[in-house]
Every structure is written in structure tokens, then in C-alpha cells.
Coordinates of C-alpha atoms in Angstrom, one line a residue:
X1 CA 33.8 26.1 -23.0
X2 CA 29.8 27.3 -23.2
X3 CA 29.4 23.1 -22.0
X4 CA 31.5 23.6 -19.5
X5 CA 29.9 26.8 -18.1
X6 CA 26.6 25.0 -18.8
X7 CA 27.8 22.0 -16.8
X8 CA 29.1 24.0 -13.6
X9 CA 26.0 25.5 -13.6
X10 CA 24.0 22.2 -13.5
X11 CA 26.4 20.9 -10.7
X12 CA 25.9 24.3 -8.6
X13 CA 22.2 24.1 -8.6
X14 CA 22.5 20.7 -8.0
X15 CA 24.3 21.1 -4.8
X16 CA 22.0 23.8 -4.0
X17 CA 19.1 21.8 -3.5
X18 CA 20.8 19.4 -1.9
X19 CA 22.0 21.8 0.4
X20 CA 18.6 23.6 1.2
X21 CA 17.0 20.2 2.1
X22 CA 20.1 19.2 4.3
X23 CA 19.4 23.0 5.9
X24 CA 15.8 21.9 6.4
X25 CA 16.3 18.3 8.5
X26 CA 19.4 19.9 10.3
X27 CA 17.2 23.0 10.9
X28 CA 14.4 20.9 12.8
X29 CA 16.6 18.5 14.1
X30 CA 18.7 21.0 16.3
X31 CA 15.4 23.1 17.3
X32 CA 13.7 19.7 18.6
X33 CA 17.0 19.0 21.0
X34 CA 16.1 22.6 22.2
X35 CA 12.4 22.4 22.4
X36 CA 12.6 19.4 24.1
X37 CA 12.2 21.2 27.8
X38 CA 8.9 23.0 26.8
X39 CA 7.2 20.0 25.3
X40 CA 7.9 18.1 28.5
X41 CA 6.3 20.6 30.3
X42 CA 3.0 21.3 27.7
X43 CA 2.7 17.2 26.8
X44 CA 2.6 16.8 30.7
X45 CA 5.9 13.9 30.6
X46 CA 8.9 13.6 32.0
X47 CA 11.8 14.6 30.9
X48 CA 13.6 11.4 30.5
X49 CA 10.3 10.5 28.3
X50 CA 10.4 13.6 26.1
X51 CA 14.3 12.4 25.0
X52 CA 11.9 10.0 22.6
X53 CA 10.8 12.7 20.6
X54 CA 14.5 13.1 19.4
X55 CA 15.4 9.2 19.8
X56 CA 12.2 8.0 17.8
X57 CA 13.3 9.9 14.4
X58 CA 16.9 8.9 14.7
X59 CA 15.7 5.2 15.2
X60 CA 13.5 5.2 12.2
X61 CA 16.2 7.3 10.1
X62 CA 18.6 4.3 10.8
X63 CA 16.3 1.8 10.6
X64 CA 15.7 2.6 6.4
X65 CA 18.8 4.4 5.7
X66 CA 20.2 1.3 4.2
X67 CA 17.1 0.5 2.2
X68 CA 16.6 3.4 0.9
X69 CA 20.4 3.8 -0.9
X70 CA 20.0 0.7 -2.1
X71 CA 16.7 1.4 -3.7
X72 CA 18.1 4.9 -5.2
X73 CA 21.0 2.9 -6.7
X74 CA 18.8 0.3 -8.5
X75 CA 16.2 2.9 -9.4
X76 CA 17.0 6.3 -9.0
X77 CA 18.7 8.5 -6.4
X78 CA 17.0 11.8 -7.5
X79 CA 13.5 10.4 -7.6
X80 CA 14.0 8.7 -3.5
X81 CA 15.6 12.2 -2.9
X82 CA 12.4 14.1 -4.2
X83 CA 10.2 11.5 -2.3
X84 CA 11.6 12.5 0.9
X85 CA 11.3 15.8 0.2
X86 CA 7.4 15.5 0.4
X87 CA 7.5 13.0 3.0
X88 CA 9.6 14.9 5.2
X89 CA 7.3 17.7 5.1
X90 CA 4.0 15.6 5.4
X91 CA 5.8 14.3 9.0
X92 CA 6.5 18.3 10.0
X93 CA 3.0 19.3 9.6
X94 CA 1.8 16.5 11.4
X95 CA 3.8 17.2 14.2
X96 CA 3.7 20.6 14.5
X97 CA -0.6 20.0 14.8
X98 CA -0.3 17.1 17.1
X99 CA -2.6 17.6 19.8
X100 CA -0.6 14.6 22.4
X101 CA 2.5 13.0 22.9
X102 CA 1.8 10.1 20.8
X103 CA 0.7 11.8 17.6
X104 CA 4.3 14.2 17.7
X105 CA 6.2 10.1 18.0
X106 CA 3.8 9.4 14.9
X107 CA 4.9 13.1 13.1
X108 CA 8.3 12.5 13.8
X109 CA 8.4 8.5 12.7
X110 CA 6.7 10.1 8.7
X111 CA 9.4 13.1 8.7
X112 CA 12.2 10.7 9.6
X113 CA 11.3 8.3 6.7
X114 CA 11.7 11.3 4.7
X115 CA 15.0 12.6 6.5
X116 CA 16.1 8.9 5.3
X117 CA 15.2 9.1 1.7
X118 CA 16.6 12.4 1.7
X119 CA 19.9 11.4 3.2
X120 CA 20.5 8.2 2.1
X121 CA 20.9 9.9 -1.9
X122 CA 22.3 12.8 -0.8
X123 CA 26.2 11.8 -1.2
X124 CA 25.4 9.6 -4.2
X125 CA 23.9 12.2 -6.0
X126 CA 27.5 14.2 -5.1
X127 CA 29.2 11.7 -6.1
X128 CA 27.6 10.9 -9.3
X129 CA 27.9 14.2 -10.8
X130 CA 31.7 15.6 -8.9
X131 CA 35.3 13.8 -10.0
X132 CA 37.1 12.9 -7.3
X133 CA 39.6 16.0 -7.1
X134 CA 36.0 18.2 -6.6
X135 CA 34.1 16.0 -4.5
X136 CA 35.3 16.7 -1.0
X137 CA 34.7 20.6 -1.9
X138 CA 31.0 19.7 -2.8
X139 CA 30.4 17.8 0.4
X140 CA 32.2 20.4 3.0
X141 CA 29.2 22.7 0.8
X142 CA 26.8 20.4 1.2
X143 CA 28.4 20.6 5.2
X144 CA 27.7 24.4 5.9
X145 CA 24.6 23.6 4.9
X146 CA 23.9 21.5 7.5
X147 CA 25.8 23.9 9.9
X148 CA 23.8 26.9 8.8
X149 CA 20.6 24.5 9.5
X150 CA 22.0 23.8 13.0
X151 CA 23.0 27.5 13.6
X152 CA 19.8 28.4 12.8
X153 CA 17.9 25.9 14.7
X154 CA 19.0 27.1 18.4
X155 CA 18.6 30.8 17.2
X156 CA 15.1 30.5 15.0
X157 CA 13.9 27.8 17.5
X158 CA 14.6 29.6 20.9
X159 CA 13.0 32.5 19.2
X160 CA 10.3 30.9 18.1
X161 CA 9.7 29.1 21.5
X162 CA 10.2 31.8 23.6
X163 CA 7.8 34.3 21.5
X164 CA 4.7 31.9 20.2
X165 CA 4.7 28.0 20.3
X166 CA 6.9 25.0 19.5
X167 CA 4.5 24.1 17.2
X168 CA 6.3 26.5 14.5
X169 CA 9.9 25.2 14.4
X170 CA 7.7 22.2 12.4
X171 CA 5.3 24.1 10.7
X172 CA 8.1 26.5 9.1
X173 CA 9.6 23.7 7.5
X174 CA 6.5 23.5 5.4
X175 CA 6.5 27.0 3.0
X176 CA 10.2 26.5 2.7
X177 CA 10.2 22.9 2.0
X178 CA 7.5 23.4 -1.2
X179 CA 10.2 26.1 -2.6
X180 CA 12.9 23.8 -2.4
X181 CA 11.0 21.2 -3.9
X182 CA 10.0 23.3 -7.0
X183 CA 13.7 24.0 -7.1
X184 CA 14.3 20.3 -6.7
X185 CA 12.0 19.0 -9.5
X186 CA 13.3 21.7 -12.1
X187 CA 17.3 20.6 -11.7
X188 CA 17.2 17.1 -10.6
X189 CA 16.2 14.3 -13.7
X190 CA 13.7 12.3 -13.1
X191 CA 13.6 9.3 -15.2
X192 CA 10.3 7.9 -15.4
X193 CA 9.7 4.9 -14.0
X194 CA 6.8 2.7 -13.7
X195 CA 5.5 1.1 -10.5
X196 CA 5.9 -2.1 -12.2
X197 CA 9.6 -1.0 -12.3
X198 CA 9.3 -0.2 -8.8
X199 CA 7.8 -3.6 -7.6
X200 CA 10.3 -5.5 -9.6
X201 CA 13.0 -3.6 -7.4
X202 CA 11.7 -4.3 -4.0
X203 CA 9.9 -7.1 -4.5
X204 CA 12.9 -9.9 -4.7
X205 CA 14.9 -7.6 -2.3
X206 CA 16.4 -9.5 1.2
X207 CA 12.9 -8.7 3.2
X208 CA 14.7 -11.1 5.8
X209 CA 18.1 -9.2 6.4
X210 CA 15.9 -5.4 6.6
X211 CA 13.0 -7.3 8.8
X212 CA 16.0 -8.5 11.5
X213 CA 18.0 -5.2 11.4
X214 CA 14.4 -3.5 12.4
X215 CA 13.7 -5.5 15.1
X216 CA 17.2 -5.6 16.2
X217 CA 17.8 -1.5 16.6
X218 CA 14.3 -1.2 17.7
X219 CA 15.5 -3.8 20.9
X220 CA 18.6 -2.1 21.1
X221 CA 16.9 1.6 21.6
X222 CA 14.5 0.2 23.9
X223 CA 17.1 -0.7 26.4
X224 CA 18.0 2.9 26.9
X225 CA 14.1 3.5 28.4
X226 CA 15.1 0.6 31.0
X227 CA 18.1 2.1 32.2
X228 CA 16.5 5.6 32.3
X229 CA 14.5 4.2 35.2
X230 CA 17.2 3.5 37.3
X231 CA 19.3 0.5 39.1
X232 CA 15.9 -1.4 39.6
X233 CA 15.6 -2.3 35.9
X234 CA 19.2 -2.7 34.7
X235 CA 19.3 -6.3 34.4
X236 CA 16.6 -5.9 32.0
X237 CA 17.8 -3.1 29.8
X238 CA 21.3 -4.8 29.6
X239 CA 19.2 -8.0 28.2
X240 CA 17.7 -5.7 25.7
X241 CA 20.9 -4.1 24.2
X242 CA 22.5 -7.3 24.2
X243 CA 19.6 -9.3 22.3
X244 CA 19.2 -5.9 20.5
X245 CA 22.9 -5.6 19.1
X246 CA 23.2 -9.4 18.9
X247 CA 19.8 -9.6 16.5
X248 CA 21.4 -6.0 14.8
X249 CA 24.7 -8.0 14.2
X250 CA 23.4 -11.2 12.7
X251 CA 21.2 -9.2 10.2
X252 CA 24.2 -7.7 8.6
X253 CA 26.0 -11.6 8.4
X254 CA 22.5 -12.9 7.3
X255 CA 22.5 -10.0 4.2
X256 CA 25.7 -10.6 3.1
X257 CA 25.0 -14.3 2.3
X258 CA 21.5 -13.4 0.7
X259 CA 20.6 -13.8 -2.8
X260 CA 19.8 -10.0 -3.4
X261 CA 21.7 -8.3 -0.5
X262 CA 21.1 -4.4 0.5
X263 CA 24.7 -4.0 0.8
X264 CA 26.8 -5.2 -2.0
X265 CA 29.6 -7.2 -0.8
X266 CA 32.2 -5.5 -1.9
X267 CA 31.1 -2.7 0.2
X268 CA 30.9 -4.6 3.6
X269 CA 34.0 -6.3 2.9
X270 CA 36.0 -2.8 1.9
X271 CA 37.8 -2.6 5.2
X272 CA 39.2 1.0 4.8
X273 CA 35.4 2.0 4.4
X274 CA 34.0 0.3 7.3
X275 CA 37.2 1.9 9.2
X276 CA 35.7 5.1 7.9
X277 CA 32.3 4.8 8.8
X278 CA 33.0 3.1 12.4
X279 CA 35.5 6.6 13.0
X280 CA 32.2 8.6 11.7
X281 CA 30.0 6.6 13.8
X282 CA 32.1 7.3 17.1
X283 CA 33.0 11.0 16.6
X284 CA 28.5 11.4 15.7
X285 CA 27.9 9.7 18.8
X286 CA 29.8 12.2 20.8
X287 CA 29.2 15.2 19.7
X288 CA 25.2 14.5 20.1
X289 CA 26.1 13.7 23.7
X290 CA 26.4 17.3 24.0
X291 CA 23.4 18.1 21.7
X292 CA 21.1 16.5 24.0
X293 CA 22.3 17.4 27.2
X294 CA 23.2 21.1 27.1
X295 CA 19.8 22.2 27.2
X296 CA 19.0 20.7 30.2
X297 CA 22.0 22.0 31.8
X298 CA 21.1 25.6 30.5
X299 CA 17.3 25.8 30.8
X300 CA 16.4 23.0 33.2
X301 CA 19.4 23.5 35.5
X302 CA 19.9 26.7 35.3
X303 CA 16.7 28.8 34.3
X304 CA 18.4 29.8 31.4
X305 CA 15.4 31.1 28.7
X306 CA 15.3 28.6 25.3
X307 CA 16.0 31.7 23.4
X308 CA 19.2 32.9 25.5
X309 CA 20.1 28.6 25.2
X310 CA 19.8 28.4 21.7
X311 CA 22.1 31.0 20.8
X312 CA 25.3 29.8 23.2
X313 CA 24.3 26.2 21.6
X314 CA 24.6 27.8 18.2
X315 CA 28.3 28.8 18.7
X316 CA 29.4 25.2 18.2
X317 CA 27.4 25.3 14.4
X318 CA 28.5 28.9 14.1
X319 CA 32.3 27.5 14.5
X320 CA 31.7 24.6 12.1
X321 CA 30.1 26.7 9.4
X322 CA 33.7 29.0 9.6
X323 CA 35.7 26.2 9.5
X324 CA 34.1 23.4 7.1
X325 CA 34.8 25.9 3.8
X326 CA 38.6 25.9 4.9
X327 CA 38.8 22.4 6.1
X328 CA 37.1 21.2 2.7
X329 CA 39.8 23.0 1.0
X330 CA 42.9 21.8 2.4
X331 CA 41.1 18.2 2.5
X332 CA 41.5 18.2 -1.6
X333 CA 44.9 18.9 -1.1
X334 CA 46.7 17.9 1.8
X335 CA 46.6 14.2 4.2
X336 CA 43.4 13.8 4.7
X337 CA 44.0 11.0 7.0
X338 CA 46.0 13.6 9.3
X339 CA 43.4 16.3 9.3
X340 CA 40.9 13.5 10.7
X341 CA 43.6 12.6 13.5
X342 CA 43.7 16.6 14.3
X343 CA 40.2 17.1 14.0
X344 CA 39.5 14.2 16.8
X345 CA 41.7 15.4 19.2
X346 CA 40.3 19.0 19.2
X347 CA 37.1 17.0 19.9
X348 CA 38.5 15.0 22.6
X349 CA 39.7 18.5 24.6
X350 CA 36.2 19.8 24.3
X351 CA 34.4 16.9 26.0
X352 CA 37.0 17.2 28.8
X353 CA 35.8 21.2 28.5
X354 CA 32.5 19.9 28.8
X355 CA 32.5 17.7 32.0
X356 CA 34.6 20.6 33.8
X357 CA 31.2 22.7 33.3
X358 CA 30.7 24.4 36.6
X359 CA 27.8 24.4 39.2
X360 CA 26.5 27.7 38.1
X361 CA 26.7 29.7 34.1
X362 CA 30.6 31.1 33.6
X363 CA 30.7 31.8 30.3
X364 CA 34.3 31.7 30.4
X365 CA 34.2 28.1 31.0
X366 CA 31.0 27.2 29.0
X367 CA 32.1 28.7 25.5
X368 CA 35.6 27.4 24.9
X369 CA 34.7 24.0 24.8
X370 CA 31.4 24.4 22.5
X371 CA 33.5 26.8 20.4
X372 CA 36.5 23.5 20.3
X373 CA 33.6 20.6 19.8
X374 CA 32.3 22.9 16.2
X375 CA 36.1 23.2 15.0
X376 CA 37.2 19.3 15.8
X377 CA 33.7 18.9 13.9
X378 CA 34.3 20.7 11.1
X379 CA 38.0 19.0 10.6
X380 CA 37.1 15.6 11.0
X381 CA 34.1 15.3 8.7
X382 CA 34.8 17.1 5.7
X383 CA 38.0 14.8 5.2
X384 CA 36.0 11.6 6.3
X385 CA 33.4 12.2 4.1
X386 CA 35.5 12.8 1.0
X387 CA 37.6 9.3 2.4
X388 CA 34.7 7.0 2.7
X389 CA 33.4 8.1 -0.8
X390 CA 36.7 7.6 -2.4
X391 CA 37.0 4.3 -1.3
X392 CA 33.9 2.5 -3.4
X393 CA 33.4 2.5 -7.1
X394 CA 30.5 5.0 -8.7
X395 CA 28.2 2.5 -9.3
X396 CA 27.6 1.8 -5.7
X397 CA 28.0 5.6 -4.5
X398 CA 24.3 5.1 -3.3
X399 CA 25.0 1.9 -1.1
X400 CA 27.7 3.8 -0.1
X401 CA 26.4 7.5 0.7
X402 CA 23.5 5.5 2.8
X403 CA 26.0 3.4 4.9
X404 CA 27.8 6.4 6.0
X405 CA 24.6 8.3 6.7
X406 CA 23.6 5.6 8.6
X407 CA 26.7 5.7 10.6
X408 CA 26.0 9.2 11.2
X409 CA 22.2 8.6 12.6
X410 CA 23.3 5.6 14.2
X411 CA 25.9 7.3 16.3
X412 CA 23.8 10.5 16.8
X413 CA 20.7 8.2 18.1
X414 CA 23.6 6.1 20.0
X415 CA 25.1 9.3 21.5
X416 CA 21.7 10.9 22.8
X417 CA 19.9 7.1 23.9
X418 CA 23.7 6.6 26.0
X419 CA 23.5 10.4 27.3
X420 CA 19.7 10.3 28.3
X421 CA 20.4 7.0 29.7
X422 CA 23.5 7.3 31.5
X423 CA 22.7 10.8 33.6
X424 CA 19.2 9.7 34.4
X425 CA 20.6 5.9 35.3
X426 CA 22.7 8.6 38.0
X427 CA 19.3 10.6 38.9
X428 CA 16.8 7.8 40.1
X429 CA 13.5 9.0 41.5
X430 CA 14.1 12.4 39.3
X431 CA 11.2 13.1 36.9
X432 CA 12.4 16.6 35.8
X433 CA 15.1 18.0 35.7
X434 CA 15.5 21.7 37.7
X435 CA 17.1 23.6 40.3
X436 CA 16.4 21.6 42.8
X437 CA 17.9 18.3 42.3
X438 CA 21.5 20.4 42.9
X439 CA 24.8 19.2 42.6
X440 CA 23.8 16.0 41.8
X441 CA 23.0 16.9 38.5
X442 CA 26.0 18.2 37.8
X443 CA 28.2 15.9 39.1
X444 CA 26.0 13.1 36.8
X445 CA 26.5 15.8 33.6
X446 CA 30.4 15.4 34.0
X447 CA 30.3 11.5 34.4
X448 CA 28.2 11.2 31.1
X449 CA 31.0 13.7 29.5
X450 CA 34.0 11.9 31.3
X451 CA 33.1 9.1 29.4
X452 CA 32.6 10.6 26.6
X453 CA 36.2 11.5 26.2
X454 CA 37.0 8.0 27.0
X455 CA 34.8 6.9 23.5
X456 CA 36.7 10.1 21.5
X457 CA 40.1 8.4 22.5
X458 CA 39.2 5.1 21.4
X459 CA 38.4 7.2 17.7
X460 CA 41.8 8.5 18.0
X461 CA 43.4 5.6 17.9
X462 CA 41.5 4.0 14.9
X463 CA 42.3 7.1 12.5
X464 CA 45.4 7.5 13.9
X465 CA 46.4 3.7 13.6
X466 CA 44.4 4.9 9.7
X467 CA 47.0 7.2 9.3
X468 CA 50.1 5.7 10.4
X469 CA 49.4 2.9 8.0
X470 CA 48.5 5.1 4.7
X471 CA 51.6 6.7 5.5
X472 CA 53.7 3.3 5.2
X473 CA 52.0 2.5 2.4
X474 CA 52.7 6.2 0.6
X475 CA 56.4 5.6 1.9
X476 CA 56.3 2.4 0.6
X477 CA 55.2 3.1 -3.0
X478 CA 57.7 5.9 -3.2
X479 CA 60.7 3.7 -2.2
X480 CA 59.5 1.2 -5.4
X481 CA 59.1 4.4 -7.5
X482 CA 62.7 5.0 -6.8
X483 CA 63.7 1.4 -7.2

């Protein structure tokens, strides 16, 4: 009994630090998409050009996600958790003291290598120390934590950026991140390893398979900066996503037929994992459609202040903190498969919501859909999450957790490259966007969220398709049973 009591206490503190840190990258992450209009406006660049302060973390985020599971796997996922922790807060104080554009790119590049260590672990660590009947309970906590984080970030930022300077939504993360780290050191093992433990692990690692996957999503990203600038260079960007995703492709085949591969096998080849994952992937790249482009439409647009912005923005986090506890829940107890059917289709509605958005602020027609996109959040993932990890033995949990945070970034870096793009691609000649360039705006806002819904449809039918045939299969076994 007292080892048990001493056990859940271990496992809560573990899932407490997790949690703060996942509070900490969702916290900036979320007040960067709203700062994004005043550091336009103080670096001197356009707005199209001030996307890449969001875009260039995501990128390098994806880029080592991979890497960096594996690595925790072979060595040890608390130690490239605690790593990230200090590199993550290295990267906010640089860019929170940047003095030009290009050092906050070089700030954000060091505190996304840390946002990848951090998250790349994360799950595995959940997974290593929750049974399965737990486990979707720990991750829909580990969930609110990352919804308080993106609550907080539209309300702390547009506070902070409305009273003093941008520069504080980075340099906060600093006093809070050494207390979390304290916190991390004292409950988290660290085995000690030596760097000749730590050379042996990287150094006959496939250099060859990570090397092409850079270049590739670098490519790929780049495209979007070509089709921001309109119809004159869209030959050219579409030759850059489809070298981009072609190289991006090939690095994938290439690693699963190397020696030492970043991605075991078994994992690649697990086809109800990838179908998790690709679902994930989908559902992150739309809801950061909205993420990116709703400050534009409130502030930009519509002269609305960043503090005023932030907290209509935050109603979408606020819904998915009130519904992740109960979705978790019923997740460890009920079809998950069906929950991540209903949970899509609330999303779907809301992007419709979205691209309805009228000329001028009606709250009445602004807040239903941001209210719907938090709850079709908050359904889907806590399910998926507890499905994807399910599917893969322990021993690969890391591999595992870092694919399907990569699937995350990638989407989310997808979603807000493809939103940019797409309502710029509509705007040519527009540097910034206000007031005056009128309806056009608008009527470019509801294409990028028409299509949207289109890509949440094509979602639906893979878990619904999921679904339907875990459904045969549990009909199946029970007719056996009874045979």
C-alpha cells in the first residue's frame, strides 16, 4: 500500500513537470502568433515576412523531432527532456533581447531545438511510467497543460504587449523555466552517462536519412515565401514544394533501408499508427490555420488592440481546457475511434464558422465557431493520442511519442506556411495588412478557411473509415467468441 502511495506520488510529479514545460512552449508559442502584428511594425517588415518568426521554429522543431526520440530511446528520455529545458530557455532570452529581425529567427531556431527535445520525450516518458488503462488520463493532463499555456498566451501576451514590450512574452519564460527545471532535476532520473556513451549513440546513426529530411522540409517551407509573393513567382514555389516533399519523401524510404535507422521499422510499417498520426497531422494543420490568421483579422483588419485579441483568441484554449479532462475520461472507457470521428466533425462546422466571418467584428458570429474549433480539439486529441501510443510496444515509446509530435509540428508549420501563403497568394502588391485593403481581405480570409474545411473532411473520412473497420474487427472477434 505505502509503495503504491509512494509510486502515485512519483507518477504525479512526474506529469507535473512535464506539464509545466508543455505550459511553457505552448505559452510562447500562442503569444508569438499574437505578437506577430507589433513586431512587424517595430522590426520594420512586412507582414507576410513576420509569418517567419512562427514558421522558422516550427521548421526546426520538425526538422529534429525525429532525432531526438530516437536518441532519448537509445540513451535516455529524461536526460534529452532536461536538455531542452535549458535550451529552450537559452533561445527565449535570446529572442526576447534581439535587437533585429534576424537575431529573433536565430532566438527562435535555439528555443525550437529545445521545444524538440522537450517534446520528442514528452509521451515516452508518459508512456514509460502509466499502464495502458491510465495512460490516456495522463496525456488529456499533460493536454490542459498545454491549453492552460495557450489560454494564457493570448491573455498574458496581449497584456503584456499592449502595456510594455513584446520582448517579455520571451523573457518570462526565463524565471519560470529555472523553477521548473529545479523541479525537473529532483523527480526525473538521470542516469549518468558519459559523452563516450553519447558519441557511441550518434556517431553510427543514419547521418544520410536526417541530412535529406533537413534539406527536404527546409525546400518544402521555402516554397510558401514564393507563393506569398504572388502569381509572378508561382511556377517557382510549386518547383520548390514539389522537390521539397519529393527529397522529404525519399528520406523516409532511404531510413528505412539504413543500417541504423531513426525510425525502427516496425514503427513505419505499423499502419494503424501512421493512420493515427496522418489524422493528427491533418486536424494540427487546421486548427493552426486559424491560429495564424485571426490576429490579422482582429488587429490588422479591424483595429482591434492585441490585448482585447488575445482574450476572444483564448476562448478556443479556454474551451479545450473544459473539455480535455472529460474527453480524457470517457477516452479510457468508451470507442475511442468514435470520439475521434465526433471530435473532427465539430472541427469541420467551425472552419465553415470561420470562413462565414463577417466584414466587420459581430461577436455573435466570431465566438461560436472559436468556441466549436476548442471542443472538436479537445475530443479528437485526447483519444488520438492515447490510440497512437497504444499501438507500439514500450520499448519504442520514444520513436513513437516523437513521430506523433512531429506530426503535430508538421501540420501546425503546414497549416500556418499554407494560410500565410494562400491569403497573401489572393492579396498581391499588399505589404500589410489593414483597413484599407477592404473587402478583399476578407473575401481571401474565407477562401483560405473554405478550404480548410475541405482538408477537415478529407480527416473525417480516414478516422471514420478507422472506425468503421475496428468496429468489424470487434464484431468480428465477438462472433468467434460465441462460436
Amino acid at each position: 500500500m505505502a509503495d503504491d502511495v509512494q509510486k502515485r506520488s512519483k507518477n504525479f510529479s512526474i506529469i507535473a513537470v512535464l506539464g509545466m514545460f508543455s505550459f511553457l512552449t505552448a505559452l510562447s508559442g500562442s503569444s508569438t502568433n499574437l505578437a506577430i502584428p507589433k513586431i512587424a511594425i517595430d522590426m520594420n517588415v512586412s507582414s507576410s515576412m513576420a509569418t517567419w518568426i512562427v514558421q522558422i521554429g516550427l521548421i526546426t522543431t520538425a526538422i529534429l523531432l525525429v532525432m531526438f526520440g530516437h536518441i532519448g530511446d537509445i540513451l535516455s528520455k529524461n536526460v534529452v527532456f532536461l536538455a531542452g529545458g535549458i535550451t529552450f530557455l537559452v533561445g527565449s532570452a535570446i529572442t526576447g533581447g534581439a535587437p533585429i529581425y534576424v537575431i529573433i529567427l536565430f532566438g527562435r531556431v535555439i528555443q525550437a531545438i529545445g521545444s524538440a527535445m522537450i517534446m520528442a520525450n514528452s509521451m515516452g516518458i508518459v508512456t514509460q511510467y502509466f499502464p495502458d488503462k491510465r495512460r490516456a488520463e495522463a496525456l488529456a493532463v499533460i493536454s490542459m497543460f498545454i491549453s492552460v499555456g495557450a489560454i494564457s498566451g493570448p491573455g498574458i501576451g496581449g497584456l503584456i504587449i499592449s502595456s510594455s514590450s513584446w520582448r517579455w512574452i520571451y523573457w518570462i519564460n526565463v524565471p519560470l523555466g529555472i523553477i521548473i527545471l529545479w523541479l525537473g532535476f529532483k523527480f526525473l532520473p538521470v542516469p549518468k552517462a558519459s559523452w563516450s556513451r553519447v558519441r557511441e549513440v550518434t556517431k553510427g546513426a543514419n547521418w544520410t536519412g536526417q541530412n535529406l529530411f533537413t534539406l527536404g522540409i527546409i525546400i518544402f517551407f521555402l516554397s510558401g515565401s514564393f507563393f506569398q509573393s504572388g502569381r509572378s513567382k508561382l511556377l517557382t514555389g510549386l518547383a520548390f514544394f514539389l522537390v521539397g516533399a519529393a527529397i522529404t519523401v525519399y528520406s523516409f524510404v532511404q531510413d528505412d533501408k539504413a543500417n541504423l535507422p531513426w525510425i525502427a521499422p516496425e514503427v513505419i510499417h505499423n499502419r494503424g499508427f501512421m493512420t493515427s498520426i496522418t489524422a493528427l497531422a491533418l486536424v494540427m494543420l487546421v486548427n493552426s490555420v486559424s491560429n495564424i490568421l485571426l490576429p490579422f483579422y482582429f488587429q490588422s483588419y479591424n483595429g482591434m488592440s492585441a490585448f482585447y485579441s488575445g482574450l476572444i483568441i483564448m476562448l478556443q484554449s479556454v474551451t479545450m481546457l473544459c473539455t480535455t479532462p472529460f474527453a480524457g475520461f470517457l477516452a479510457d472507457r468508451i470507442n475511442r475511434e468514435l470520439m475521434t470521428v465526433v471530435g473532427l466533425l465539430i472541427l469541420m462546422i467551425s472552419q465553415v464558422g470561420y470562413a462565414l466571418f463577417p466584414n466587420a467584428i459581430n461577436m455573435w458570429q466570431i465566438i461560436p465557431p472559436i468556441v466549436l474549433n476548442g471542443v472538436g480539439m479537445a475530443i479528437f486529441l485526447s483519444p488520438n493520442n492515447a490510440l497512437t501510443m497504444g499501438l507500439v510496444d514500450k520499448r519504442l515509446s520514444g520513436i513513437a511519442g516523437s513521430l506523433n509530435s512531429f506530426a503535430r509540428t508538421l501540420g501546425m508549420t503546414i497549416g500556418i506556411s499554407f494560410g500565410s501563403s494562400l491569403l497573401f497568394f489572393q492579396l498581391p502588391g499588399v505589404n500589410r495588412i489593414s483597413s484599407s485593403v477592404g473587402i478583399r481581405f476578407v473575401h481571401a480570409f474565407a477562401n483560405v478557411f473554405w478550404t480548410a474545411t475541405i482538408i477537415s473532411a478529407i480527416a473525417l473520412v480516414l478516422v471514420l473509415v478507422r472506425y468503421l473497420e475496428s468496429k468489424r474487427k470487434a464484431n468480428s472477434a465477438a462472433l468467434k467468441k460465441a462460436a
